[in-house]
Coordinates of C-alpha atoms and ligand atoms in Angstrom, one line a residue:
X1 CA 41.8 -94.0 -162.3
X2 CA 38.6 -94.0 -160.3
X3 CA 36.8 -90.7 -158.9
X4 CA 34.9 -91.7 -156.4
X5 CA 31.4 -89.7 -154.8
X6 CA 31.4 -88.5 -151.1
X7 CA 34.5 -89.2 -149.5
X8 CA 35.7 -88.1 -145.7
X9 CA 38.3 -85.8 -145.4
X10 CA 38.8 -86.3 -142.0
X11 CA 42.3 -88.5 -142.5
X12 CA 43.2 -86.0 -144.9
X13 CA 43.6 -82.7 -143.0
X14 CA 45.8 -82.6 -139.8
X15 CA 42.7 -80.5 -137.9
X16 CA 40.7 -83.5 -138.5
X17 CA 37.7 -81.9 -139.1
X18 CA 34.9 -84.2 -140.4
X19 CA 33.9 -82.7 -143.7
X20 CA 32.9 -84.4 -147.2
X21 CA 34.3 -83.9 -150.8
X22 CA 31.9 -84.1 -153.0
X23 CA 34.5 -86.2 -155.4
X24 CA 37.9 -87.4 -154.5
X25 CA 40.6 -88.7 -156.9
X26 CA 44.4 -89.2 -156.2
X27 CA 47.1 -89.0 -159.2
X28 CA 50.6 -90.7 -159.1
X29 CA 52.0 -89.8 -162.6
X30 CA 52.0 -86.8 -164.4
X31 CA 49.8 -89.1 -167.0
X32 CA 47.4 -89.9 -164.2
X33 CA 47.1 -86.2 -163.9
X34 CA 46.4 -84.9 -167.8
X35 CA 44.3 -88.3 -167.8
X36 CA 41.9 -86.7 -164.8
X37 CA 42.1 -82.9 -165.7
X38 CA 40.6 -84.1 -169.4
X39 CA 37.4 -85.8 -167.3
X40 CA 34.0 -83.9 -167.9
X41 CA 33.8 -83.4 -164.7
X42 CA 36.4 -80.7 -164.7
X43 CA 35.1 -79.1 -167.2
X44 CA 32.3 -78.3 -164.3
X45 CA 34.3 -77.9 -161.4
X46 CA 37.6 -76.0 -160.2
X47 CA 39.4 -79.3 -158.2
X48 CA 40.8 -78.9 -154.9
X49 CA 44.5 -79.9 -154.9
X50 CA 45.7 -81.7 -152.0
X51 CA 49.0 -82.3 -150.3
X52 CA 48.9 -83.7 -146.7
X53 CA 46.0 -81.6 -145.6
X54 CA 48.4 -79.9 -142.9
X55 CA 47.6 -76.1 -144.3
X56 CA 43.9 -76.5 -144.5
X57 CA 40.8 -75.5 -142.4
X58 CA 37.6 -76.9 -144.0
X59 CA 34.7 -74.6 -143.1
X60 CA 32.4 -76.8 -144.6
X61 CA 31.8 -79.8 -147.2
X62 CA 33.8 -79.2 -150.3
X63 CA 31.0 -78.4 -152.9
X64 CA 34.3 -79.9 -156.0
X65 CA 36.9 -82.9 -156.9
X66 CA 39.9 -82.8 -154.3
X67 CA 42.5 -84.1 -156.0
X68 CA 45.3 -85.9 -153.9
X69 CA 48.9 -85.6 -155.7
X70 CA 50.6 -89.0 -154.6
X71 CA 53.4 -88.5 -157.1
X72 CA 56.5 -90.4 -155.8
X73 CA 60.5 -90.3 -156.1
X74 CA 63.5 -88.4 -155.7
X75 CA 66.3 -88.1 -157.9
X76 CA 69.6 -86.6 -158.2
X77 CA 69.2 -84.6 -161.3
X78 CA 72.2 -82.8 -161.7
X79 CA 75.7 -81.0 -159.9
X80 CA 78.5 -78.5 -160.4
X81 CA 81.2 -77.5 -158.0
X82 CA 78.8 -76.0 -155.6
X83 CA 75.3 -77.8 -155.3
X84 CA 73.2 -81.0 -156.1
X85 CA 70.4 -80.6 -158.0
X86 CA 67.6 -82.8 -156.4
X87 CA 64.5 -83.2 -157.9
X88 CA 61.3 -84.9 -155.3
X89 CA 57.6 -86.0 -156.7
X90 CA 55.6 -83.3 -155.5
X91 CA 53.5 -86.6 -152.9
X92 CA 56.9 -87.4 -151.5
X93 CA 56.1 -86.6 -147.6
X94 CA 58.8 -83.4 -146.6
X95 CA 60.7 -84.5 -143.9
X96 CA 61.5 -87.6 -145.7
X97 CA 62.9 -85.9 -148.2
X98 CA 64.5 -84.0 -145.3
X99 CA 66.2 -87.5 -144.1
X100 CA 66.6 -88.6 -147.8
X101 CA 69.2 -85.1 -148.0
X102 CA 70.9 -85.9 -144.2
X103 CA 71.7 -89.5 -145.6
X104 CA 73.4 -87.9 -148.7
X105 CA 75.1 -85.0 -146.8
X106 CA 73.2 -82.5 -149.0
X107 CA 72.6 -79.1 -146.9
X108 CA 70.2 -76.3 -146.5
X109 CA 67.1 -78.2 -145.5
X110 CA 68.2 -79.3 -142.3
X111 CA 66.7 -76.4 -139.9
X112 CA 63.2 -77.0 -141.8
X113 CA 63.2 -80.4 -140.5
X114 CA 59.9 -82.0 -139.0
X115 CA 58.0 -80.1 -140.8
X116 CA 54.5 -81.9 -141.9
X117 CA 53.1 -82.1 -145.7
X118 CA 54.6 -82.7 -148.9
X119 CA 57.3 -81.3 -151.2
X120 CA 54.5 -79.9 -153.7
X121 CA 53.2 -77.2 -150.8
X122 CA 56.6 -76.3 -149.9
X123 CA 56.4 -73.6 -152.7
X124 CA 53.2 -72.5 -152.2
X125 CA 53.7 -70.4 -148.7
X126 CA 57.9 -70.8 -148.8
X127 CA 57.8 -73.0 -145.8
X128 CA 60.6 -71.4 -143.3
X129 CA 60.9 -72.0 -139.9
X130 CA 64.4 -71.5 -137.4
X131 CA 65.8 -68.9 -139.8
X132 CA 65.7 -70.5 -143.0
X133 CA 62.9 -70.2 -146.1
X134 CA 62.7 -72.6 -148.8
X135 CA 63.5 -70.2 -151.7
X136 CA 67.3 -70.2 -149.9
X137 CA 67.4 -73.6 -151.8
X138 CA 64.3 -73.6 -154.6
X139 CA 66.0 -74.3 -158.1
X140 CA 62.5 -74.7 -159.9
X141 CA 59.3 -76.2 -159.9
X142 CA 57.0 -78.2 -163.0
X143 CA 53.4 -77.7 -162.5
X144 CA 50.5 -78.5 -165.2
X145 CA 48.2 -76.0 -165.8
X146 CA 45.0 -76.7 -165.0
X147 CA 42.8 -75.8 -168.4
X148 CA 45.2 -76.5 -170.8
X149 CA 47.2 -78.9 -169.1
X150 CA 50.2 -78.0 -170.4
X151 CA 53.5 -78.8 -168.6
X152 CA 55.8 -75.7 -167.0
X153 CA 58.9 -75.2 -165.7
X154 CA 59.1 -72.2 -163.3
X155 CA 61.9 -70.7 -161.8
X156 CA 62.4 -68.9 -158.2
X157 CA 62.2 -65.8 -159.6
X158 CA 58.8 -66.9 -161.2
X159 CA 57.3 -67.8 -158.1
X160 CA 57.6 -64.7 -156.4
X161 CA 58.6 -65.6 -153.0
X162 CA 57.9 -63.7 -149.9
X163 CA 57.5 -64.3 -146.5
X164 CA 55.2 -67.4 -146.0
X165 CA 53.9 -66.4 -149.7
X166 CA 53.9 -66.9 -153.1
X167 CA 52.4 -66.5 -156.4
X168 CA 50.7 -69.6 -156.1
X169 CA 48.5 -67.6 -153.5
X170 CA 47.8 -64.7 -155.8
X171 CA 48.0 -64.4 -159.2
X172 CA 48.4 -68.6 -160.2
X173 CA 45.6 -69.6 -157.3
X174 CA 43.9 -72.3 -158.4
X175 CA 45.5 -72.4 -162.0
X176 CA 48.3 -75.0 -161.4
X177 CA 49.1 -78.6 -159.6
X178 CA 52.8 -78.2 -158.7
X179 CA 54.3 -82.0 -159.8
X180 CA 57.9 -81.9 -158.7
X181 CA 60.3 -79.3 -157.3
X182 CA 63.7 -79.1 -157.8
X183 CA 66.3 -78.1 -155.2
X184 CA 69.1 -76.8 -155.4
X185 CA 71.6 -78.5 -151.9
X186 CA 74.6 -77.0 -150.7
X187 CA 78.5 -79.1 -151.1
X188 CA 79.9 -76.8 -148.2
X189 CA 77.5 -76.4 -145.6
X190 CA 76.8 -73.1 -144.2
X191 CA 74.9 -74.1 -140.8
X192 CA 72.3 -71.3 -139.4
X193 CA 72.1 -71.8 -135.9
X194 CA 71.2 -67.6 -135.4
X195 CA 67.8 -68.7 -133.7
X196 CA 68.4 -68.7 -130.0
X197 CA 66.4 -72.1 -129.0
X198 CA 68.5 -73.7 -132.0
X199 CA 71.9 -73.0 -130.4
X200 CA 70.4 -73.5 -126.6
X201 CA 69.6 -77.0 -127.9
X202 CA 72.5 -78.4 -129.4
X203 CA 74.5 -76.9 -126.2
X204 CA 72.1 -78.9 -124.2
X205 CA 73.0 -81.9 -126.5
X206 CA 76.6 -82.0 -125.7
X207 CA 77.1 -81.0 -129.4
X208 CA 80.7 -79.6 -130.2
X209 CA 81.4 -80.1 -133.9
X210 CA 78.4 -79.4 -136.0
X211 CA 76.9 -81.2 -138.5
X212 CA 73.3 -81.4 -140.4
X213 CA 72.2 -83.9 -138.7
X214 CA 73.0 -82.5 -135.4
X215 CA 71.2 -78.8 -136.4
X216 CA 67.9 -81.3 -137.8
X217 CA 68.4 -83.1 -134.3
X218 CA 68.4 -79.9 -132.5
X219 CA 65.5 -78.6 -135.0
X220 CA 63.2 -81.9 -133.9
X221 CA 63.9 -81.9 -130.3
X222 CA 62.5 -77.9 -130.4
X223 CA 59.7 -79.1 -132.4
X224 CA 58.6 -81.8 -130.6
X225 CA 58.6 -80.7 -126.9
X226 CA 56.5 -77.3 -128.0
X227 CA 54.2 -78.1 -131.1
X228 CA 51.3 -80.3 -130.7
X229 CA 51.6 -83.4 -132.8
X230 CA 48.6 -83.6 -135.2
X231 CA 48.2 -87.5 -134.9
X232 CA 46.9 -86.8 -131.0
X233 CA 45.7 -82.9 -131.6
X234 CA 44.2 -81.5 -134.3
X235 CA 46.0 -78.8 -135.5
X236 CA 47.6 -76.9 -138.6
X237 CA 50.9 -75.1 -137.1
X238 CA 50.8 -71.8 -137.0
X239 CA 47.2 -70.4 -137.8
X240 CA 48.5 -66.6 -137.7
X241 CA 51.6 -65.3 -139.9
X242 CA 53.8 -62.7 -137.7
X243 CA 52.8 -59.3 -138.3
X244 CA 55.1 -56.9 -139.7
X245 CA 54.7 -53.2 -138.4
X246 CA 57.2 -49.9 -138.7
X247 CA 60.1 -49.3 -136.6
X248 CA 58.1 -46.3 -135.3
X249 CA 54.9 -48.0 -134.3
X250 CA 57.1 -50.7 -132.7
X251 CA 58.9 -48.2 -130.6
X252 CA 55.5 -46.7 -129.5
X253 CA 54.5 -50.3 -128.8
X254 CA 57.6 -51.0 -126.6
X255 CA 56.7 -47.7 -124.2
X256 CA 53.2 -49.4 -123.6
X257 CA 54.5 -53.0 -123.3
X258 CA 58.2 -53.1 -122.8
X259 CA 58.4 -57.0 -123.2
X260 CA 57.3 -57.1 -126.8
X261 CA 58.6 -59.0 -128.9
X262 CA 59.9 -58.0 -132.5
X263 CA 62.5 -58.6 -134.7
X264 CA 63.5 -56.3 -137.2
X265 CA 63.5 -57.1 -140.9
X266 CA 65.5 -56.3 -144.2
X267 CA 62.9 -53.5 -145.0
X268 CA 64.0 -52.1 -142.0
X269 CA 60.3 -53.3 -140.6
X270 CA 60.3 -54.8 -137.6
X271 CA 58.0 -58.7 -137.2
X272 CA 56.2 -59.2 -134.3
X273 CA 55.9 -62.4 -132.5
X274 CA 52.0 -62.9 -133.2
X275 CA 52.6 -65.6 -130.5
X276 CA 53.0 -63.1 -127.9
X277 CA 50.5 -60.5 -129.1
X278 CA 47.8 -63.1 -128.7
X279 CA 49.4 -64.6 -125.0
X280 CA 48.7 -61.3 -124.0
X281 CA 45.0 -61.2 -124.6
X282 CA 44.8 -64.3 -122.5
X283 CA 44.0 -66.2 -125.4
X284 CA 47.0 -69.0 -124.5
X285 CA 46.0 -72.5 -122.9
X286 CA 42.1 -71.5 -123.8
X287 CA 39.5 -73.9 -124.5
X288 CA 35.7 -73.5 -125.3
X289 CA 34.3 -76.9 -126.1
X290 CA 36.5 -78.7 -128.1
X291 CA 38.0 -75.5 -129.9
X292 CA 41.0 -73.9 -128.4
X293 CA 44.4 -72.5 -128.0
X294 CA 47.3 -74.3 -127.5
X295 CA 48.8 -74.1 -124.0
X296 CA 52.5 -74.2 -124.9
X297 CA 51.9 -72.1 -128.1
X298 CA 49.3 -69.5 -128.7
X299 CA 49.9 -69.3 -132.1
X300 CA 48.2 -73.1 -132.9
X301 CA 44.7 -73.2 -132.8
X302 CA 43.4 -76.4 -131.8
X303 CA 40.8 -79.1 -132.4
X304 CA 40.8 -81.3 -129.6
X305 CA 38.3 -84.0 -130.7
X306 CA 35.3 -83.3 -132.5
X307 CA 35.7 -79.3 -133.1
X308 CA 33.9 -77.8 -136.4
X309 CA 36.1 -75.8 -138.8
X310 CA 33.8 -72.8 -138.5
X311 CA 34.3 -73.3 -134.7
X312 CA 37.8 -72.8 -134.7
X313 CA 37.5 -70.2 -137.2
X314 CA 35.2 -68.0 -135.0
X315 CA 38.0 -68.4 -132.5
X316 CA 40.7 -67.0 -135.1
X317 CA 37.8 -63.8 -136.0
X318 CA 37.8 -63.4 -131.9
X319 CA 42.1 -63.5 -131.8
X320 CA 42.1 -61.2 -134.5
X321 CA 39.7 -58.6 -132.8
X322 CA 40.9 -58.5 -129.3
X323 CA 44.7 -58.5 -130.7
X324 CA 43.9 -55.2 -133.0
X325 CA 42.0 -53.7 -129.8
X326 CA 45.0 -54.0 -127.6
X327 CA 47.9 -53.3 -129.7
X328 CA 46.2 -51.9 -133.3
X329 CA 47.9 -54.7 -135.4
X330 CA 45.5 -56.5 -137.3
X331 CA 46.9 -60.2 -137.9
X332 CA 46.4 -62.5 -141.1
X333 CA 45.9 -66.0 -141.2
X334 CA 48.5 -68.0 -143.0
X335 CA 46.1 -71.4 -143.0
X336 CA 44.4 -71.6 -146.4
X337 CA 40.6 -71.5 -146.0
X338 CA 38.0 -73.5 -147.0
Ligands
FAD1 P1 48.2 -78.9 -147.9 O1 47.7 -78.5 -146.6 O2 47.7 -80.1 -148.5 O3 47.9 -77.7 -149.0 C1 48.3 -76.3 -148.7 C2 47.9 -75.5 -149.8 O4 48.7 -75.8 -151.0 C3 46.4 -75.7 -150.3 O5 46.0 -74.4 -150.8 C4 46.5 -76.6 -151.4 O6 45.5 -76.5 -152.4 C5 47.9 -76.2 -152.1 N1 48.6 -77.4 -152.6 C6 49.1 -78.4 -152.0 N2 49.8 -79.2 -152.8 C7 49.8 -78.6 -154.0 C8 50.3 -79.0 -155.3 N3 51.0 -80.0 -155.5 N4 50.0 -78.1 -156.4 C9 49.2 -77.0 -156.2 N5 48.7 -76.7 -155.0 C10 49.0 -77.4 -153.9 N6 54.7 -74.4 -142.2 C11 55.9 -73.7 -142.2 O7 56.1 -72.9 -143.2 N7 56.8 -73.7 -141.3 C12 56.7 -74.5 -140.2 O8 57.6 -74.6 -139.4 C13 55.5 -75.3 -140.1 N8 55.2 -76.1 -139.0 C14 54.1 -76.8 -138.9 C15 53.9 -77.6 -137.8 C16 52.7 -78.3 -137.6 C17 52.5 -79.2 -136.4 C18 51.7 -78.3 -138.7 C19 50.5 -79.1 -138.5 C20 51.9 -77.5 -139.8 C21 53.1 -76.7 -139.9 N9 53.3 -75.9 -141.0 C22 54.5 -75.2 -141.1 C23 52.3 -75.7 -142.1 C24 52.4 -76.8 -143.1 O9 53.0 -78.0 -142.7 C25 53.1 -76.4 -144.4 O10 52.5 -75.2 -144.9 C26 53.2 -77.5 -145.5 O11 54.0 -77.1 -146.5 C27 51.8 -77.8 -146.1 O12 52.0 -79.0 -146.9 P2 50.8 -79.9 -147.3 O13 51.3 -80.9 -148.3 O14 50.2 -80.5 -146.0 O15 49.8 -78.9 -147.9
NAP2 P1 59.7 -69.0 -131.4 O1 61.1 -69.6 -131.4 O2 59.0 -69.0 -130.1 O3 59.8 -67.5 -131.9 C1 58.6 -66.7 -132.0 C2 58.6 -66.0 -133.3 O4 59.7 -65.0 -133.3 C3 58.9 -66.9 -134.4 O5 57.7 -67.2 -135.1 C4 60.0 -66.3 -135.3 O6 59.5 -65.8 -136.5 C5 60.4 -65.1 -134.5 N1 61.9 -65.3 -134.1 C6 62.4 -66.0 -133.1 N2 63.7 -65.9 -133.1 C7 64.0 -65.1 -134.2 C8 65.3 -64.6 -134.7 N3 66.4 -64.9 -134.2 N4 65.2 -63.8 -135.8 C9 64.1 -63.5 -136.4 N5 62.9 -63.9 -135.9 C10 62.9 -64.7 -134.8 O7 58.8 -69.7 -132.5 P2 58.1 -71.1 -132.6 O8 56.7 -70.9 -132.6 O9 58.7 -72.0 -131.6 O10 58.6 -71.5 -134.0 C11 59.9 -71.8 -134.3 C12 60.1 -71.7 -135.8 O11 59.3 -72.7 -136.5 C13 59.7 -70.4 -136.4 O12 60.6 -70.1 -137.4 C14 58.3 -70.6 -136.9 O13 58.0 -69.8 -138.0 C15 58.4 -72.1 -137.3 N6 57.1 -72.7 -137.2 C16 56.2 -72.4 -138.1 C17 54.9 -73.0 -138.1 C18 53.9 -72.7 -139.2 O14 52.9 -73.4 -139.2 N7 54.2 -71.8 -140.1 C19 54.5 -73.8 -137.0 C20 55.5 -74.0 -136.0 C21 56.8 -73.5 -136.1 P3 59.4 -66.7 -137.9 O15 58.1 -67.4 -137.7 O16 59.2 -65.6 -138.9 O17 60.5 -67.5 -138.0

């Protein structure tokens, strides 16, 4: 196993912004892993775990040891009556594993198809996207503690899951590498077609009898005619998480600006489309060097060649501002920070 001095991460994060590590390993075992958490070198420095890079805005040169989990494989662990158990290396790319569970018939991960990264991140901020989150089918996770590098098992109720959060944001950050995940994939398959676009699209396909691979069809079309595709801009996905407000400030909202757009949640909340909040500052289609605002979603900022990560996040300070002057909501980032 080799760590190696002053590396580019510019293939490794989807903004592909040109910043240095100042070490870089990558691990394919859980060996490989104890082997490199027991170097001297980590006895200095917190490492940087890494996954595809597609959750990430480097701000500037990473000042640690990123360590890239490459860990590999995907097995069928277990079943009962209702489910397969199906446990993925936490390196295995997402929407691989995606196809791996359309080619098996298992269901539940179909609408989350196309999304970028790895399996070990899908945890960390409970991917979701078209109606579904990825505690709906989390079983567990084994992750090695950083300073003592013990193996453990955690269960979803140990990961307290949330929307587009976890505990590996709060109370574990930085304390674990996540190695494998274990799902948990439906026999009978429930489909989840309640997002409008969703249904729009398989009409549009001529589709009459469902099927998973019809909904991840559907799913990919969506995602590919709207989202800009990392390989030709940079970009992280959504850089904002949707705001959720009171059904009483919403309803004051909607006498201001009757086209908002909200939808109201199990707390009786009600989420706003941060999409729309920040097309309606003008922000959408903007472009200031080569920082800017995706023209087809306002939600993904953009790095259209050879944009800084502080640039684009002095762009996400001036969203935040001029969405919290207009409408009083006061938006988040969901991209991890660096
Ligand atoms: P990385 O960016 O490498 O890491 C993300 C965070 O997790 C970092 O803090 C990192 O340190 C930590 N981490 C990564 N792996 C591990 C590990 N094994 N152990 C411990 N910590 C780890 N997200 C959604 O939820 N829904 C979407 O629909 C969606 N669409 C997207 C579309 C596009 C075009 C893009 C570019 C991104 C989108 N995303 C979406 C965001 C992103 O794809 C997901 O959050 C994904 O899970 C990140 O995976 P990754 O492997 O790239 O993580
Ligand atoms: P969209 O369909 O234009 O909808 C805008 C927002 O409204 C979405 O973010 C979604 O919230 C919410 N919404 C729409 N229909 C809803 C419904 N029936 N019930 C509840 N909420 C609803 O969104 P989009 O940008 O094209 O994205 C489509 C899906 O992919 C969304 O789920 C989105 O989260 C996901 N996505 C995520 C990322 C990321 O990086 N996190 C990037 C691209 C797409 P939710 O976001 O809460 O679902």
């Amino acid at each position: 196993m080799q760590i190696k001095g002053n590396i580019s991460l510019k293939e490794f994060n989807t903004f592909g912004i040109e910043v240095s590590a100042k070490y870089f390993a990558s691990f394919r075992s859980e060996r490989m892993l104890q082997e490199l958490l027991s170097q001297r070198l980590l006895s200095i420095y917190t490492p940087l775990i890494l996954g595809g890079g597609s959750n990430i805005l480097f701000t500037k040169d990473v000042d640690t040891i990123v360590m890239k989990n490459e860990i590999e494989g995907i097995e069928l662990i277990s079943q009962d009556e209702d489910y397969f158990y199906v446990k993925a290396g936490a390196g295995v790319n997402w929407h691989s594993f995606v196809m791996y569970c359309l080619d098996h018939n298992y269901a539940g991960v179909e609408n989350l198809a196309l999304i970028p990264g790895n399996v070990g991140a899908t945890p960390m901020q409970n991917i979701g996207a078209y109606g579904v989150e990825i505690k709906e089918v989390f079983h567990s996770l084994e992750a090695m503690h950083i300073k003592d590098k013990a193996l453990v098992v955690m269960s979803n109720k140990d990961c307290s899951f949330g929307y587009r959060e976890s505990i590996f944001k709060h109370k574990y950050k930085n304390q674990f590498v996540i190695t494998s995940v274990t799902y948990k994939l439906k026999k009978e398959v429930e489909f989840n077609i309640s997002y409008g676009s969703v249904a729009k699209e398989l009409e549009m396909m001529g589709v009459k009898e469902l099927s998973i691979r019809s909904v991840a069809q559907a799913v990919i079309n969506i995602r590919s005619s709207k989202l800009p595709n990392p390989k030709i801009i940079g970009n992280a996905g959504s850089f904002f998480k949707n705001p959720e407000i009171s059904l009483a400030q919403y309803e004051e909202l909607k006498i201001k600006f009757p086209s908002i757009v909200g939808y109201t949640t199990e707390k009786d909340n009600v989420k706003i489309a941060a999409g729309w909040l920040i097309e309606q500052c003008g922000w959408k289609g903007f472009r200031e060097g080569d920082v800017g605002c995706h023209e087809k979603q306002a939600l993904v900022l953009v790095n259209f060649a050879k944009a800084t990560g502080a640039g684009i996040y002095n762009l996400s300070e001036r969203i935040i501002e001029s969405v919290f002057q207009q409408f009083q909501i006061r938006l988040e980032r969901e991209v991890n920070i660096y």
